[in-house]
Amino acid sequence: MGMVVDFRTLQNDVLSFAKESGVLKGIADPAVKHEFLLWMYMLGLIKRRTPIDVEVFVEDHKTEFLDWFLFVHEHRDGKTIGQIYAEKNRLDDVREEAAEIKEGVGLFLVEIEGVDTDGLKVLDLTSGEKLFVRDKTLPSQAKLGEGLLTILYPYAGEYYISGGKATRVEIGEMAKAKRKIGFIEEFENMVNEFIDHSEKKGISEKTLRKRYEALSLFTEFLSEEPITNINEIKLSHIRKFMKWSKRALPYYGITTREEHLAALKKFFRYLHEKGYSTADVIGRHIL
């Protein structure tokens, strides 16, 4: 498929279109700014229950905000401004790529495996895929084995850094991140196995949902803790999680919290019985 323009040119063209057509005025809409904050939160770039001044945050992330407004935010009929621009100008190749941008954009932690004059060969630690990040400034600063934490936009088989901003991650920190990612993947597999086991035992749909909800929350909690092995989880972590969930989800009532705790008890007992962990973490303790 022959691309009409490269991504940086497309950004400028779509921005010009947005200015000329008047749709760029929508970027000042408070509802749009709040939608951007929600998106950044979903990416993990805003901590739960952190006080945010919307205007200050948007100003500090104005390049990322503009990229999002043009290529992620649905402006009309479920389409982004980038998609609308491509359709109006009958750029079929670009229209397809613009649709894929919205689906593939995200926060990536990548390890630098190769340096070219026009970009970096990287490994996405989450998916295990090898990617090419096109960028003219990073190659002169990059070191093999280091990492980058950044929002990447996919386009024509390559990736582009949103706003040109990337946080560098030192080699030692990358080793920790790899262990952490591996542990979370292992933990999620244990959760899925436990849910399958519960389903085969004839557990009700309602209880299954509560168990999955509780364990999904616990996985989110673990991702923020310095834990990289199932046997590092202690009773103190369960207590900390119960306090964390109360702060994070204040609208959950006592009944739901009791159901979550019951789910955790069943889960950790299952792990111990299967030999995945050396101890029944909760046992008969009363939290």
Tab-separated table of N, CA and C in Angstrom, residues 18-176:
chain	number	residue	atom	x	y	z
A	18	ALA	N	-8.146	21.366	10.399
A	18	ALA	CA	-8.927	21.663	11.606
A	18	ALA	C	-9.067	23.171	11.813
A	19	LYS	N	-8.000	23.914	11.515
A	19	LYS	CA	-8.053	25.376	11.643
A	19	LYS	C	-8.989	25.981	10.606
A	20	GLU	N	-8.823	25.562	9.356
A	20	GLU	CA	-9.604	26.141	8.258
A	20	GLU	C	-11.088	25.814	8.357
A	21	SER	N	-11.402	24.623	8.845
A	21	SER	CA	-12.803	24.198	8.934
A	21	SER	C	-13.482	24.672	10.216
A	22	GLY	N	-12.695	25.210	11.136
A	22	GLY	CA	-13.251	25.714	12.387
A	22	GLY	C	-13.377	24.679	13.489
A	23	VAL	N	-13.071	23.404	13.196
A	23	VAL	CA	-13.265	22.365	14.223
A	23	VAL	C	-12.218	22.449	15.335
A	24	LEU	N	-11.119	23.155	15.077
A	24	LEU	CA	-10.082	23.277	16.106
A	24	LEU	C	-10.590	24.052	17.324
A	25	LYS	N	-11.640	24.858	17.115
A	25	LYS	CA	-12.209	25.613	18.238
A	25	LYS	C	-12.702	24.677	19.343
A	26	GLY	N	-13.080	23.470	18.952
A	26	GLY	CA	-13.591	22.501	19.920
A	26	GLY	C	-12.572	22.078	20.949
A	27	ILE	N	-11.301	22.366	20.701
A	27	ILE	CA	-10.249	21.954	21.627
A	27	ILE	C	-10.337	22.725	22.947
A	28	ALA	N	-11.040	23.863	22.925
A	28	ALA	CA	-11.188	24.679	24.133
A	28	ALA	C	-12.368	24.248	24.995
A	29	ASP	N	-13.166	23.319	24.508
A	29	ASP	CA	-14.355	22.852	25.225
A	29	ASP	C	-13.939	22.132	26.519
A	30	PRO	N	-14.432	22.570	27.679
A	30	PRO	CA	-14.077	21.907	28.945
A	30	PRO	C	-14.384	20.409	28.941
A	31	ALA	N	-15.476	20.016	28.277
A	31	ALA	CA	-15.831	18.589	28.224
A	31	ALA	C	-14.773	17.792	27.468
A	32	VAL	N	-14.205	18.392	26.420
A	32	VAL	CA	-13.152	17.737	25.635
A	32	VAL	C	-11.892	17.582	26.489
A	33	LYS	N	-11.568	18.608	27.257
A	33	LYS	CA	-10.384	18.545	28.123
A	33	LYS	C	-10.539	17.456	29.182
A	34	HIS	N	-11.729	17.346	29.740
A	34	HIS	CA	-11.973	16.301	30.737
A	34	HIS	C	-11.898	14.909	30.102
A	35	GLU	N	-12.336	14.806	28.851
A	35	GLU	CA	-12.246	13.524	28.139
A	35	GLU	C	-10.779	13.138	27.938
A	36	PHE	N	-9.936	14.136	27.646
A	36	PHE	CA	-8.501	13.891	27.492
A	36	PHE	C	-7.893	13.408	28.810
A	37	LEU	N	-8.289	14.042	29.920
A	37	LEU	CA	-7.793	13.615	31.227
A	37	LEU	C	-8.190	12.176	31.524
A	38	LEU	N	-9.420	11.825	31.178
A	38	LEU	CA	-9.882	10.451	31.396
A	38	LEU	C	-9.049	9.480	30.571
A	39	TRP	N	-8.729	9.856	29.334
A	39	TRP	CA	-7.901	9.016	28.455
A	39	TRP	C	-6.509	8.832	29.055
A	40	MET	N	-5.925	9.917	29.536
A	40	MET	CA	-4.594	9.839	30.147
A	40	MET	C	-4.632	8.988	31.416
A	41	TYR	N	-5.738	9.075	32.138
A	41	TYR	CA	-5.906	8.239	33.331
A	41	TYR	C	-5.965	6.766	32.941
A	42	MET	N	-6.719	6.464	31.873
A	42	MET	CA	-6.846	5.083	31.406
A	42	MET	C	-5.499	4.534	30.942
A	43	LEU	N	-4.631	5.411	30.452
A	43	LEU	CA	-3.284	4.985	30.045
A	43	LEU	C	-2.383	4.743	31.256
A	44	GLY	N	-2.800	5.225	32.412
A	44	GLY	CA	-1.980	5.066	33.608
A	44	GLY	C	-1.078	6.247	33.888
A	45	LEU	N	-1.317	7.368	33.194
A	45	LEU	CA	-0.466	8.541	33.363
A	45	LEU	C	-1.001	9.521	34.402
A	46	ILE	N	-2.161	9.209	34.960
A	46	ILE	CA	-2.705	9.968	36.086
A	46	ILE	C	-3.060	8.960	37.169
A	47	LYS	N	-2.551	9.177	38.363
A	47	LYS	CA	-2.816	8.255	39.461
A	47	LYS	C	-4.252	8.417	39.949
A	48	ARG	N	-4.826	7.302	40.374
A	48	ARG	CA	-6.196	7.307	40.893
A	48	ARG	C	-6.319	8.271	42.085
A	49	ARG	N	-7.403	9.049	42.082
A	49	ARG	CA	-7.739	9.977	43.164
A	49	ARG	C	-6.659	11.028	43.401
A	50	THR	N	-5.949	11.419	42.338
A	50	THR	CA	-4.967	12.494	42.442
A	50	THR	C	-5.634	13.811	42.045
A	51	PRO	N	-5.580	14.845	42.905
A	51	PRO	CA	-6.186	16.136	42.541
A	51	PRO	C	-5.517	16.709	41.296
A	52	ILE	N	-6.316	17.127	40.327
A	52	ILE	CA	-5.786	17.625	39.061
A	52	ILE	C	-6.408	18.978	38.733
A	53	ASP	N	-5.563	19.957	38.395
A	53	ASP	CA	-6.046	21.209	37.817
A	53	ASP	C	-6.078	20.999	36.306
A	54	VAL	N	-7.273	20.953	35.748
A	54	VAL	CA	-7.434	20.580	34.336
A	54	VAL	C	-6.620	21.485	33.420
A	55	GLU	N	-6.725	22.793	33.617
A	55	GLU	CA	-6.048	23.737	32.724
A	55	GLU	C	-4.527	23.596	32.806
A	56	VAL	N	-4.015	23.422	34.014
A	56	VAL	CA	-2.563	23.259	34.187
A	56	VAL	C	-2.100	21.960	33.538
A	57	PHE	N	-2.861	20.886	33.738
A	57	PHE	CA	-2.488	19.587	33.171
A	57	PHE	C	-2.473	19.648	31.646
A	58	VAL	N	-3.513	20.242	31.067
A	58	VAL	CA	-3.593	20.340	29.602
A	58	VAL	C	-2.447	21.187	29.063
A	59	GLU	N	-2.120	22.272	29.745
A	59	GLU	CA	-1.021	23.130	29.310
A	59	GLU	C	0.311	22.372	29.373
A	60	ASP	N	0.497	21.581	30.427
A	60	ASP	CA	1.734	20.807	30.577
A	60	ASP	C	1.842	19.681	29.547
A	61	HIS	N	0.708	19.273	28.981
A	61	HIS	CA	0.683	18.169	28.014
A	61	HIS	C	0.027	18.618	26.705
A	62	LYS	N	0.304	19.851	26.292
A	62	LYS	CA	-0.419	20.417	25.146
A	62	LYS	C	-0.122	19.710	23.828
A	63	THR	N	1.101	19.196	23.667
A	63	THR	CA	1.395	18.492	22.410
A	63	THR	C	0.682	17.144	22.370
A	64	GLU	N	0.670	16.442	23.505
A	64	GLU	CA	-0.072	15.177	23.574
A	64	GLU	C	-1.571	15.423	23.412
A	65	PHE	N	-2.058	16.540	23.983
A	65	PHE	CA	-3.475	16.901	23.882
A	65	PHE	C	-3.861	17.148	22.429
A	66	LEU	N	-3.012	17.853	21.693
A	66	LEU	CA	-3.312	18.140	20.287
A	66	LEU	C	-3.328	16.857	19.458
A	67	ASP	N	-2.339	15.989	19.659
A	67	ASP	CA	-2.322	14.705	18.941
A	67	ASP	C	-3.603	13.922	19.221
A	68	TRP	N	-3.976	13.865	20.493
A	68	TRP	CA	-5.193	13.139	20.896
A	68	TRP	C	-6.423	13.752	20.248
A	69	PHE	N	-6.510	15.082	20.259
A	69	PHE	CA	-7.679	15.774	19.703
A	69	PHE	C	-7.840	15.492	18.209
A	70	LEU	N	-6.728	15.401	17.497
A	70	LEU	CA	-6.780	15.194	16.042
A	70	LEU	C	-6.964	13.735	15.651
A	71	PHE	N	-6.399	12.803	16.434
A	71	PHE	CA	-6.337	11.413	15.971
A	71	PHE	C	-7.003	10.368	16.875
A	72	VAL	N	-7.454	10.771	18.068
A	72	VAL	CA	-8.090	9.804	18.976
A	72	VAL	C	-9.515	10.225	19.328
A	73	HIS	N	-9.688	11.479	19.658
A	73	HIS	CA	-11.005	12.016	20.032
A	73	HIS	C	-11.994	11.869	18.877
A	74	GLU	N	-13.157	11.303	19.167
A	74	GLU	CA	-14.191	11.131	18.143
A	74	GLU	C	-14.951	12.439	17.984
A	75	HIS	N	-14.732	13.089	16.844
A	75	HIS	CA	-15.312	14.416	16.617
A	75	HIS	C	-16.756	14.347	16.135
A	76	ARG	N	-17.029	13.414	15.221
A	76	ARG	CA	-18.380	13.306	14.667
A	76	ARG	C	-18.620	11.904	14.124
A	77	ASP	N	-19.774	11.342	14.449
A	77	ASP	CA	-20.173	10.018	13.943
A	77	ASP	C	-19.123	8.947	14.233
A	78	GLY	N	-18.484	9.040	15.390
A	78	GLY	CA	-17.495	8.043	15.775
A	78	GLY	C	-16.175	8.151	15.031
A	79	LYS	N	-15.973	9.266	14.319
A	79	LYS	CA	-14.746	9.440	13.525
A	79	LYS	C	-13.894	10.569	14.085
A	80	THR	N	-12.583	10.399	13.971
A	80	THR	CA	-11.649	11.436	14.406
A	80	THR	C	-11.517	12.495	13.324
A	81	ILE	N	-10.921	13.618	13.689
A	81	ILE	CA	-10.686	14.681	12.707
A	81	ILE	C	-9.756	14.170	11.613
A	82	GLY	N	-8.795	13.334	11.985
A	82	GLY	CA	-7.897	12.744	10.987
A	82	GLY	C	-8.646	11.913	9.964
A	83	GLN	N	-9.602	11.122	10.430
A	83	GLN	CA	-10.413	10.313	9.516
A	83	GLN	C	-11.281	11.188	8.619
A	84	ILE	N	-11.884	12.211	9.203
A	84	ILE	CA	-12.750	13.116	8.431
A	84	ILE	C	-11.938	13.839	7.364
A	85	TYR	N	-10.740	14.291	7.724
A	85	TYR	CA	-9.849	14.951	6.755
A	85	TYR	C	-9.540	14.026	5.582
A	86	ALA	N	-9.185	12.781	5.880
A	86	ALA	CA	-8.830	11.823	4.822
A	86	ALA	C	-10.019	11.541	3.913
A	87	GLU	N	-11.221	11.435	4.485
A	87	GLU	CA	-12.413	11.162	3.681
A	87	GLU	C	-12.752	12.339	2.775
A	88	LYS	N	-12.671	13.548	3.317
A	88	LYS	CA	-13.001	14.738	2.522
A	88	LYS	C	-12.035	14.911	1.354
A	89	ASN	N	-10.794	14.491	1.551
A	89	ASN	CA	-9.778	14.631	0.502
A	89	ASN	C	-9.579	13.341	-0.295
A	90	ARG	N	-10.455	12.351	-0.040
A	90	ARG	CA	-10.439	11.073	-0.758
A	90	ARG	C	-9.063	10.401	-0.715
A	91	LEU	N	-8.456	10.436	0.449
A	91	LEU	CA	-7.157	9.785	0.656
A	91	LEU	C	-7.418	8.422	1.288
A	92	ASP	N	-7.734	7.445	0.450
A	92	ASP	CA	-8.168	6.140	0.956
A	92	ASP	C	-7.115	5.462	1.829
A	93	ASP	N	-5.845	5.514	1.389
A	93	ASP	CA	-4.776	4.882	2.172
A	93	ASP	C	-4.663	5.524	3.554
A	94	VAL	N	-4.703	6.851	3.561
A	94	VAL	CA	-4.583	7.585	4.818
A	94	VAL	C	-5.800	7.339	5.699
A	95	ARG	N	-6.985	7.229	5.087
A	95	ARG	CA	-8.215	6.994	5.849
A	95	ARG	C	-8.116	5.690	6.641
A	96	GLU	N	-7.601	4.643	5.998
A	96	GLU	CA	-7.443	3.354	6.683
A	96	GLU	C	-6.436	3.458	7.824
A	97	GLU	N	-5.332	4.155	7.561
A	97	GLU	CA	-4.309	4.299	8.602
A	97	GLU	C	-4.817	5.145	9.767
A	98	ALA	N	-5.596	6.198	9.453
A	98	ALA	CA	-6.131	7.072	10.504
A	98	ALA	C	-7.068	6.303	11.422
A	99	ALA	N	-7.828	5.366	10.840
A	99	ALA	CA	-8.727	4.532	11.650
A	99	ALA	C	-7.922	3.618	12.570
A	100	GLU	N	-6.789	3.116	12.076
A	100	GLU	CA	-5.959	2.212	12.878
A	100	GLU	C	-5.193	2.950	13.975
A	101	ILE	N	-4.912	4.239	13.745
A	101	ILE	CA	-4.234	5.032	14.779
A	101	ILE	C	-5.049	5.015	16.058
A	102	LYS	N	-6.354	5.278	15.913
A	102	LYS	CA	-7.244	5.366	17.078
A	102	LYS	C	-7.262	4.061	17.865
A	103	GLU	N	-7.166	2.936	17.148
A	103	GLU	CA	-7.224	1.628	17.807
A	103	GLU	C	-5.889	1.227	18.425
A	104	GLY	N	-4.780	1.678	17.827
A	104	GLY	CA	-3.467	1.179	18.249
A	104	GLY	C	-2.661	2.083	19.157
A	105	VAL	N	-3.096	3.339	19.329
A	105	VAL	CA	-2.339	4.265	20.175
A	105	VAL	C	-2.381	3.798	21.628
A	106	GLY	N	-1.294	4.052	22.357
A	106	GLY	CA	-1.274	3.641	23.757
A	106	GLY	C	0.028	4.031	24.434
A	107	LEU	N	0.121	3.717	25.717
A	107	LEU	CA	1.356	3.935	26.469
A	107	LEU	C	2.203	2.676	26.352
A	108	PHE	N	3.443	2.837	25.918
A	108	PHE	CA	4.333	1.705	25.680
A	108	PHE	C	5.585	1.821	26.547
A	109	LEU	N	6.020	0.689	27.076
A	109	LEU	CA	7.346	0.584	27.684
A	109	LEU	C	8.158	-0.294	26.749
A	110	VAL	N	9.163	0.304	26.112
A	110	VAL	CA	9.934	-0.428	25.103
A	110	VAL	C	11.412	-0.445	25.472
A	111	GLU	N	12.089	-1.507	25.041
A	111	GLU	CA	13.535	-1.642	25.247
A	111	GLU	C	14.238	-1.389	23.920
A	112	ILE	N	15.273	-0.554	23.960
A	112	ILE	CA	16.003	-0.208	22.737
A	112	ILE	C	16.922	-1.362	22.339
A	113	GLU	N	16.700	-1.896	21.137
A	113	GLU	CA	17.504	-3.020	20.643
A	113	GLU	C	18.407	-2.630	19.479
A	114	GLY	N	18.096	-1.523	18.818
A	114	GLY	CA	18.903	-1.096	17.683
A	114	GLY	C	18.706	0.381	17.413
A	115	VAL	N	19.754	1.032	16.889
A	115	VAL	CA	19.693	2.467	16.624
A	115	VAL	C	20.005	2.724	15.158
A	116	ASP	N	19.075	3.374	14.456
A	116	ASP	CA	19.279	3.805	13.077
A	116	ASP	C	19.329	5.328	13.050
A	117	THR	N	19.733	5.876	11.926
A	117	THR	CA	19.815	7.337	11.837
A	117	THR	C	18.445	7.993	11.907
A	118	ASP	N	17.408	7.264	11.498
A	118	ASP	CA	16.070	7.864	11.464
A	118	ASP	C	15.105	7.249	12.473
A	119	GLY	N	15.643	6.511	13.440
A	119	GLY	CA	14.742	5.942	14.443
A	119	GLY	C	15.369	4.825	15.257
A	120	LEU	N	14.523	4.143	16.013
A	120	LEU	CA	14.982	3.102	16.933
A	120	LEU	C	14.245	1.792	16.701
A	121	LYS	N	15.002	0.689	16.786
A	121	LYS	CA	14.387	-0.636	16.801
A	121	LYS	C	14.178	-0.997	18.264
A	122	VAL	N	12.932	-1.288	18.625
A	122	VAL	CA	12.626	-1.512	20.039
A	122	VAL	C	11.801	-2.776	20.226
A	123	LEU	N	11.807	-3.257	21.474
A	123	LEU	CA	10.987	-4.400	21.864
A	123	LEU	C	9.916	-3.901	22.824
A	124	ASP	N	8.652	-4.133	22.478
A	124	ASP	CA	7.550	-3.785	23.369
A	124	ASP	C	7.490	-4.838	24.474
A	125	LEU	N	7.752	-4.429	25.707
A	125	LEU	CA	7.847	-5.395	26.805
A	125	LEU	C	6.510	-6.051	27.137
A	126	THR	N	5.416	-5.392	26.827
A	126	THR	CA	4.109	-5.961	27.150
A	126	THR	C	3.683	-7.026	26.151
A	127	SER	N	3.803	-6.718	24.853
A	127	SER	CA	3.339	-7.655	23.820
A	127	SER	C	4.435	-8.581	23.320
A	128	GLY	N	5.712	-8.181	23.521
A	128	GLY	CA	6.826	-8.962	22.992
A	128	GLY	C	7.095	-8.690	21.522
A	129	GLU	N	6.392	-7.714	20.943
A	129	GLU	CA	6.566	-7.394	19.524
A	129	GLU	C	7.751	-6.460	19.318
A	130	LYS	N	8.402	-6.626	18.163
A	130	LYS	CA	9.484	-5.722	17.777
A	130	LYS	C	8.884	-4.599	16.930
A	131	LEU	N	9.209	-3.354	17.289
A	131	LEU	CA	8.635	-2.187	16.627
A	131	LEU	C	9.746	-1.276	16.123
A	132	PHE	N	9.378	-0.407	15.176
A	132	PHE	CA	10.313	0.631	14.747
A	132	PHE	C	9.699	1.982	15.091
A	133	VAL	N	10.421	2.757	15.907
A	133	VAL	CA	9.961	4.090	16.299
A	133	VAL	C	10.724	5.108	15.466
A	134	ARG	N	10.002	5.787	14.578
A	134	ARG	CA	10.655	6.768	13.703
A	134	ARG	C	10.814	8.087	14.449
A	135	ASP	N	12.060	8.531	14.587
A	135	ASP	CA	12.346	9.769	15.310
A	135	ASP	C	13.758	10.224	14.943
A	136	LYS	N	13.930	11.518	14.724
A	136	LYS	CA	15.229	12.028	14.285
A	136	LYS	C	16.148	12.425	15.435
A	137	THR	N	15.574	12.694	16.608
A	137	THR	CA	16.403	13.199	17.710
A	137	THR	C	16.884	12.106	18.664
A	138	LEU	N	16.069	11.078	18.874
A	138	LEU	CA	16.414	10.042	19.858
A	138	LEU	C	17.669	9.236	19.535
A	139	PRO	N	17.925	8.881	18.255
A	139	PRO	CA	19.098	8.029	17.974
A	139	PRO	C	20.412	8.556	18.534
A	140	SER	N	20.581	9.876	18.579
A	140	SER	CA	21.840	10.436	19.078
A	140	SER	C	21.963	10.304	20.598
A	141	GLN	N	20.833	10.070	21.292
A	141	GLN	CA	20.847	9.991	22.754
A	141	GLN	C	20.662	8.562	23.269
A	142	ALA	N	20.173	7.682	22.411
A	142	ALA	CA	19.743	6.351	22.858
A	142	ALA	C	20.916	5.419	23.152
A	143	LYS	N	20.701	4.534	24.128
A	143	LYS	CA	21.672	3.495	24.465
A	143	LYS	C	20.980	2.143	24.408
A	144	LEU	N	21.663	1.166	23.831
A	144	LEU	CA	21.096	-0.176	23.754
A	144	LEU	C	20.814	-0.710	25.156
A	145	GLY	N	19.656	-1.322	25.324
A	145	GLY	CA	19.280	-1.884	26.617
A	145	GLY	C	18.490	-0.940	27.491
A	146	GLU	N	18.554	0.361	27.182
A	146	GLU	CA	17.736	1.320	27.923
A	146	GLU	C	16.282	1.209	27.467
A	147	GLY	N	15.418	1.851	28.231
A	147	GLY	CA	14.005	1.807	27.881
A	147	GLY	C	13.431	3.181	27.643
A	148	LEU	N	12.264	3.192	27.030
A	148	LEU	CA	11.494	4.417	26.842
A	148	LEU	C	10.068	4.152	27.288
A	149	LEU	N	9.529	5.070	28.061
A	149	LEU	CA	8.116	5.023	28.431
A	149	LEU	C	7.462	6.198	27.730
A	150	THR	N	6.549	5.907	26.798
A	150	THR	CA	6.019	6.975	25.958
A	150	THR	C	4.702	6.582	25.303
A	151	ILE	N	3.935	7.590	24.914
A	151	ILE	CA	2.724	7.355	24.122
A	151	ILE	C	3.156	7.220	22.666
A	152	LEU	N	2.794	6.110	22.045
A	152	LEU	CA	3.160	5.868	20.649
A	152	LEU	C	1.922	5.811	19.769
A	153	TYR	N	2.048	6.451	18.597
A	153	TYR	CA	0.988	6.422	17.587
A	153	TYR	C	1.435	5.531	16.432
A	154	PRO	N	0.656	4.499	16.096
A	154	PRO	CA	1.019	3.637	14.968
A	154	PRO	C	0.624	4.278	13.642
A	155	TYR	N	1.478	4.126	12.639
A	155	TYR	CA	1.152	4.665	11.312
A	155	TYR	C	2.011	3.953	10.269
A	156	ALA	N	1.350	3.294	9.348
A	156	ALA	CA	2.024	2.639	8.218
A	156	ALA	C	3.119	1.677	8.669
A	157	GLY	N	2.839	0.894	9.703
A	157	GLY	CA	3.786	-0.123	10.141
A	157	GLY	C	4.894	0.386	11.036
A	158	GLU	N	4.872	1.686	11.339
A	158	GLU	CA	5.879	2.271	12.230
A	158	GLU	C	5.172	2.978	13.384
A	159	TYR	N	5.970	3.502	14.318
A	159	TYR	CA	5.400	4.184	15.483
A	159	TYR	C	6.051	5.549	15.654
A	160	TYR	N	5.254	6.487	16.156
A	160	TYR	CA	5.712	7.862	16.350
A	160	TYR	C	5.413	8.303	17.778
A	161	ILE	N	6.352	9.029	18.374
A	161	ILE	CA	6.215	9.474	19.760
A	161	ILE	C	5.311	10.692	19.829
A	162	SER	N	4.295	10.616	20.664
A	162	SER	CA	3.359	11.732	20.807
A	162	SER	C	4.053	12.933	21.433
A	163	GLY	N	4.001	14.053	20.723
A	163	GLY	CA	4.598	15.278	21.242
A	163	GLY	C	6.104	15.237	21.336
A	164	GLY	N	6.715	14.181	20.825
A	164	GLY	CA	8.165	14.045	20.906
A	164	GLY	C	8.674	13.824	22.321
A	165	LYS	N	7.760	13.450	23.238
A	165	LYS	CA	8.144	13.281	24.644
A	165	LYS	C	8.257	11.807	25.019
A	166	ALA	N	9.397	11.446	25.601
A	166	ALA	CA	9.594	10.070	26.065
A	166	ALA	C	10.416	10.095	27.343
A	167	THR	N	10.019	9.293	28.318
A	167	THR	CA	10.775	9.173	29.568
A	167	THR	C	11.789	8.044	29.422
A	168	ARG	N	13.066	8.362	29.634
A	168	ARG	CA	14.107	7.337	29.513
A	168	ARG	C	14.158	6.490	30.780
A	169	VAL	N	14.327	5.193	30.592
A	169	VAL	CA	14.379	4.250	31.714
A	169	VAL	C	15.743	3.560	31.683
A	170	GLU	N	16.506	3.667	32.774
A	170	GLU	CA	17.856	3.104	32.819
A	170	GLU	C	17.826	1.576	32.760
A	171	ILE	N	18.955	0.997	32.373
A	171	ILE	CA	19.044	-0.454	32.163
A	171	ILE	C	18.647	-1.233	33.419
A	172	GLY	N	19.112	-0.784	34.590
A	172	GLY	CA	18.769	-1.470	35.836
A	172	GLY	C	17.276	-1.449	36.108
A	173	GLU	N	16.646	-0.319	35.829
A	173	GLU	CA	15.199	-0.198	36.023
A	173	GLU	C	14.446	-1.052	35.012
A	174	MET	N	15.015	-1.202	33.823
A	174	MET	CA	14.378	-2.048	32.802
A	174	MET	C	14.356	-3.501	33.248
A	175	ALA	N	15.445	-3.941	33.908
A	175	ALA	CA	15.491	-5.322	34.409
A	175	ALA	C	14.380	-5.548	35.432
A	176	LYS	N	14.173	-4.551	36.307
A	176	LYS	CA	13.088	-4.646	37.292
A	176	LYS	C	11.731	-4.668	36.598
